Amino acid sequence: MILDGKAVSLKILEDVKKRVSALPRQPHLVVILVGDDQASKIYVNNKRKAAEKVGIRSTVLELDADIKESELIDIIKGLNNDTDVTGILVQLPLPKHIDKNKIVTVISPKKDVDGFTPENVGRLAIGLEPYFYPATPQGIIMLLDEYKISIEGADAVILGRSNIVGKPMAQMLLKRNATVTICHSYTKDVEDKIKTADILISAVGKKVVRCKMVRNNSVVVDVGIFRDANGKLTGDVDFDYVSPSAGYISPVPGGVGPMTIASLMYNASKVY
Ligand code: GUN
C-alpha cells in the first residue's frame, strides 16, 4: 500500500488553514535564504507558496552568500525581538564560512519553527514538550498515524543520523515507544539491521535500499530526494523492487516531501 503523502498533506494543510483563520492574529514566518543554492531556492519557494495557501504571512530574506556570520546573527536577533514575527527559519545548508550550529543557537526557541535550537532538541530528548518538533520527522509521524500504523513496540530502523531527520526521528519514535536502531556510514552489517525493521526510515540521499533487503510487510518510508543519472527525481529506495514485499511504502516524489511542508505549516501556525 502506498503512503500517499501528497493526499495526506492536502488534508493537513486544510486543517492548518482553519486553525490559522481562527487565530487572534495572523502568524508571520520569516525564511532566511543565504546565497544561491538552487535546491534551497526551490524549497524556500515551496514553503512560501504553502504559507500563502494556508493564510500565513511569509517573508523571504534573501541574503548574499558572503554575508558575515556576525551580520546574520544580528539579523536573527532583530527578528527574535520583533513582535510582528512569529516564526523564523534559516534554510540549510549555509555557506561554509558560517557555522550553522552557532546560527541555530541564536534563534528564539519560541520562534524556531524547524525545532533545531538546543532548547527544542533538548526538550525533546528529556521528555519535555518542545515548542516545535522538526518538520520532517513530525510529518512522517503524521503520515504513519494517518494510516494507523502502530509505532508502539515496533522495531524501527533509521538510515542516517542528521540533525534534521535521523536524530529527531529517533527521539520521536522513542517517545512513541518504538525500539530504535540508527544506522550510519560506520554501522556494521546494515543489511541485517534493515531486515529486522517493522518500520524502516531511510534518510541518506543515495540509493541504499534495494531488491530484497526489507522484511515482508514492513513499512518503508523514503526521505531521500535527489536526481538520478537521467535527471529524474528519485529516493533512497529502489521502489520497483522493494514495493512488492513492503506492507506500506512512501513514493518519491509524493511521499515525505509534501508531508514535510504541511508539517512545517502546522508549526508556523503555532504562535507563542
Ligand atoms: N534543509 C533541508 N531540510 C531543511 C529543513 O527541514 N529546514 C531547514 N531550515 N533547512 C533544510
Coordinates of C-alpha atoms and ligand atoms in Angstrom, one line a residue:
M1 CA 0.0 0.0 0.0
I2 CA 1.3 3.5 -0.9
L3 CA 1.7 6.0 1.8
D4 CA 0.2 8.9 -0.1
G5 CA 2.0 11.9 1.4
K6 CA 0.6 14.2 -1.2
A7 CA -3.1 13.4 -0.3
V8 CA -2.5 13.4 3.5
S9 CA -0.6 16.7 3.2
L10 CA -3.6 18.4 1.5
K11 CA -5.8 17.3 4.4
I12 CA -3.3 18.7 6.9
L13 CA -3.0 22.0 5.0
E14 CA -6.8 22.3 5.1
D15 CA -6.7 21.8 8.9
V16 CA -3.9 24.3 9.3
K17 CA -5.8 26.8 7.2
K18 CA -8.8 26.5 9.5
R19 CA -6.5 26.8 12.6
V20 CA -4.9 29.9 11.2
S21 CA -8.2 31.6 10.4
A22 CA -9.3 31.1 14.0
L23 CA -6.2 32.7 15.5
P24 CA -6.4 36.1 17.1
R25 CA -3.5 37.3 14.9
Q26 CA -2.0 36.2 11.6
P27 CA 1.2 34.3 12.0
H28 CA 4.3 35.7 10.3
L29 CA 7.0 33.4 9.1
V30 CA 10.4 34.8 8.1
V31 CA 12.5 32.5 6.0
I32 CA 16.2 33.3 5.6
L33 CA 17.9 32.1 2.5
V34 CA 21.7 32.8 2.3
G35 CA 23.4 32.5 -1.1
D36 CA 22.0 30.9 -4.2
D37 CA 21.9 27.1 -3.6
Q38 CA 19.5 26.1 -6.3
A39 CA 17.8 23.3 -4.3
S40 CA 17.3 25.6 -1.4
K41 CA 15.7 28.2 -3.6
I42 CA 13.1 25.7 -4.7
Y43 CA 12.5 24.5 -1.1
V44 CA 12.1 28.1 0.1
N45 CA 9.7 28.9 -2.8
N46 CA 7.6 25.8 -1.9
K47 CA 7.4 27.0 1.7
R48 CA 6.4 30.5 0.6
K49 CA 3.6 29.1 -1.6
A50 CA 2.3 26.8 1.1
A51 CA 2.3 29.6 3.6
E52 CA 0.2 31.7 1.2
K53 CA -2.2 28.8 0.7
V54 CA -2.9 28.5 4.4
G55 CA -3.1 32.2 5.2
I56 CA 0.2 32.5 6.9
R57 CA 2.1 35.7 6.1
S58 CA 5.6 34.9 5.0
T59 CA 8.7 37.0 4.2
V60 CA 11.8 35.6 2.5
L61 CA 15.0 37.4 3.3
E62 CA 17.5 36.7 0.5
L63 CA 21.0 37.4 1.8
D64 CA 24.3 37.4 -0.1
A65 CA 26.4 34.3 0.1
D66 CA 29.3 36.4 1.5
I67 CA 27.4 37.9 4.4
K68 CA 29.4 37.8 7.7
E69 CA 28.3 35.4 10.3
S70 CA 28.0 38.3 12.8
E71 CA 25.7 40.1 10.4
L72 CA 23.5 37.1 10.1
I73 CA 23.4 36.7 13.9
D74 CA 22.3 40.4 14.2
I75 CA 19.5 39.9 11.7
I76 CA 18.2 36.9 13.6
K77 CA 18.4 38.7 16.9
G78 CA 16.4 41.5 15.4
L79 CA 13.7 39.0 14.3
N80 CA 13.7 37.5 17.8
N81 CA 12.8 40.8 19.2
D82 CA 10.3 41.8 16.5
T83 CA 6.9 41.0 18.0
D84 CA 5.4 41.1 14.5
V85 CA 7.4 37.9 13.6
T86 CA 6.1 34.6 15.0
G87 CA 8.4 32.1 13.2
I88 CA 12.0 32.1 12.0
L89 CA 13.5 29.6 9.6
V90 CA 17.1 29.6 8.4
Q91 CA 17.3 27.5 5.3
L92 CA 20.2 25.0 5.4
P93 CA 22.8 24.4 4.1
L94 CA 24.6 27.7 4.9
P95 CA 27.8 28.8 3.1
K96 CA 30.9 27.2 4.6
H97 CA 32.2 30.3 6.4
I98 CA 29.1 30.3 8.6
D99 CA 28.8 27.8 11.5
K100 CA 25.2 26.5 11.3
N101 CA 25.2 25.4 14.9
K102 CA 26.1 28.8 16.1
I103 CA 23.3 30.3 13.9
V104 CA 20.7 27.9 15.1
T105 CA 21.6 28.6 18.7
V106 CA 20.7 32.3 18.2
I107 CA 17.1 31.6 17.1
S108 CA 14.4 32.1 19.8
P109 CA 13.1 28.6 20.8
K110 CA 9.6 30.0 20.7
K111 CA 10.0 31.1 17.0
D112 CA 12.1 28.1 16.0
V113 CA 9.6 26.5 13.6
D114 CA 12.3 24.0 12.5
G115 CA 12.7 22.7 16.1
F116 CA 16.5 22.9 15.6
T117 CA 17.6 25.0 18.6
P118 CA 19.3 23.4 21.5
E119 CA 16.4 24.2 23.8
N120 CA 13.9 22.4 21.5
V121 CA 16.2 19.5 20.8
G122 CA 17.0 19.2 24.5
R123 CA 13.3 19.3 25.5
L124 CA 12.5 16.5 23.1
A125 CA 15.5 14.5 24.4
I126 CA 14.5 14.8 28.1
G127 CA 10.8 14.3 27.5
L128 CA 9.6 17.9 27.9
E129 CA 7.3 19.1 25.2
P130 CA 9.3 21.1 22.7
Y131 CA 7.8 24.3 21.3
F132 CA 8.2 22.8 17.8
Y133 CA 9.1 19.3 16.5
P134 CA 11.4 19.2 13.5
A135 CA 9.2 19.2 10.4
T136 CA 10.3 16.1 8.5
P137 CA 10.1 13.6 11.4
Q138 CA 6.9 15.2 12.6
G139 CA 5.5 14.9 9.1
I140 CA 6.5 11.2 9.0
I141 CA 4.7 10.5 12.3
M142 CA 1.6 12.3 11.0
L143 CA 1.8 10.1 7.9
L144 CA 2.1 6.8 9.9
D145 CA -0.7 7.9 12.2
E146 CA -3.0 8.7 9.2
Y147 CA -2.6 5.1 8.1
K148 CA -3.0 3.9 11.6
I149 CA 0.4 2.2 11.6
S150 CA 1.3 1.0 15.0
I151 CA 4.5 2.6 16.4
E152 CA 4.4 1.3 20.0
G153 CA 6.7 -1.7 20.4
A154 CA 7.7 -1.6 16.7
D155 CA 11.3 -2.3 15.7
A156 CA 12.3 0.9 13.8
V157 CA 15.5 1.2 11.8
I158 CA 16.6 4.7 10.7
L159 CA 19.3 5.1 8.0
G160 CA 21.1 8.4 8.5
R161 CA 21.9 10.4 11.7
S162 CA 21.4 14.0 10.6
N163 CA 20.2 16.7 13.0
I164 CA 17.3 17.4 10.5
V165 CA 16.0 13.9 10.2
G166 CA 17.8 10.9 11.7
K167 CA 18.3 12.1 15.3
P168 CA 15.0 13.8 15.9
M169 CA 13.2 10.9 14.1
A170 CA 14.8 8.5 16.7
Q171 CA 13.7 10.7 19.6
M172 CA 10.2 10.9 18.3
L173 CA 9.9 7.2 17.7
L174 CA 11.3 6.5 21.2
K175 CA 8.7 8.9 22.6
R176 CA 6.1 6.7 20.9
N177 CA 7.7 3.6 22.5
A178 CA 9.3 2.1 19.4
T179 CA 12.7 0.2 19.7
V180 CA 15.0 2.3 17.6
T181 CA 18.2 1.5 15.7
I182 CA 20.1 4.3 13.9
C183 CA 22.5 3.2 11.1
H184 CA 25.2 5.4 9.6
S185 CA 28.3 5.2 7.5
Y186 CA 30.2 3.3 10.3
T187 CA 27.5 0.8 11.0
K188 CA 28.4 -2.9 10.5
D189 CA 26.0 -5.3 8.7
V190 CA 23.5 -2.7 7.8
E191 CA 21.5 -5.2 5.7
D192 CA 21.0 -7.5 8.7
K193 CA 19.6 -4.5 10.6
I194 CA 17.3 -3.4 7.8
K195 CA 15.9 -6.9 7.8
T196 CA 14.8 -6.5 11.4
A197 CA 12.7 -3.4 10.7
D198 CA 9.0 -3.2 11.2
I199 CA 9.4 0.4 10.2
L200 CA 12.3 1.5 8.0
I201 CA 13.1 5.1 7.5
S202 CA 15.8 6.0 5.0
A203 CA 17.3 9.5 5.0
V204 CA 20.6 9.1 3.3
G205 CA 20.4 10.8 -0.1
K206 CA 21.7 7.8 -2.0
K207 CA 20.2 4.6 -3.4
V208 CA 20.7 2.4 -0.4
V209 CA 17.6 0.2 -0.1
R210 CA 17.5 -2.3 -2.9
C211 CA 15.9 -5.5 -4.1
K212 CA 15.0 -8.0 -1.3
M213 CA 16.5 -6.1 1.6
V214 CA 13.3 -5.4 3.6
R215 CA 11.3 -7.7 5.7
N216 CA 7.9 -8.8 4.4
N217 CA 5.1 -6.4 5.2
S218 CA 7.4 -3.8 6.7
V219 CA 6.7 -0.1 6.5
V220 CA 9.2 1.7 4.3
V221 CA 9.5 5.5 4.5
D222 CA 11.8 7.1 1.9
V223 CA 13.1 10.6 3.0
G224 CA 15.8 10.8 0.2
I225 CA 15.2 13.0 -2.8
F226 CA 17.7 13.6 -5.5
R227 CA 18.1 13.3 -9.3
D228 CA 19.3 10.1 -10.9
A229 CA 21.7 9.8 -13.9
N230 CA 18.7 10.6 -16.2
G231 CA 17.7 13.7 -14.2
K232 CA 14.6 12.0 -12.8
L233 CA 13.7 12.7 -9.1
T234 CA 14.2 9.6 -7.0
G235 CA 14.6 8.5 -3.5
D236 CA 16.9 6.2 -1.4
V237 CA 14.6 3.2 -2.0
D238 CA 14.5 1.1 -5.2
F239 CA 10.8 1.4 -5.3
D240 CA 10.0 -1.1 -8.0
Y241 CA 12.0 -3.9 -6.3
V242 CA 11.1 -3.1 -2.7
S243 CA 7.4 -2.3 -3.0
P244 CA 6.2 -5.9 -3.7
S245 CA 7.5 -7.1 -0.2
A246 CA 6.7 -3.9 1.7
G247 CA 3.4 -3.6 3.6
Y248 CA 3.4 0.2 3.1
I249 CA 5.9 2.3 1.2
S250 CA 6.2 6.1 0.5
P251 CA 6.9 7.2 -3.0
V252 CA 9.4 9.8 -4.2
P253 CA 8.1 12.3 -5.2
G254 CA 4.7 12.5 -3.4
G255 CA 5.6 10.9 -0.1
V256 CA 7.7 12.6 2.7
G257 CA 8.3 15.9 0.7
P258 CA 4.7 17.2 0.8
M259 CA 4.3 16.0 4.4
T260 CA 7.4 18.0 5.5
I261 CA 5.9 21.2 4.0
A262 CA 2.5 20.5 5.6
S263 CA 4.2 19.8 9.0
L264 CA 6.2 23.0 8.7
M265 CA 3.0 24.9 8.1
Y266 CA 1.5 23.3 11.1
N267 CA 4.5 24.6 13.1
A268 CA 4.3 28.0 11.5
S269 CA 0.6 28.2 12.7
K270 CA 1.7 27.9 16.3
V271 CA 2.1 31.3 17.9
Y272 CA 3.7 31.6 21.4
Ligands
GUN1 N1 17.4 22.0 4.5 C1 16.9 20.7 4.2 N2 15.9 20.4 5.1 C2 15.7 21.5 5.9 C3 14.8 21.8 6.9 O1 13.9 21.0 7.3 N3 14.9 23.0 7.4 C4 15.8 23.9 7.0 N4 15.9 25.1 7.7 N5 16.7 23.7 6.1 C5 16.6 22.5 5.5

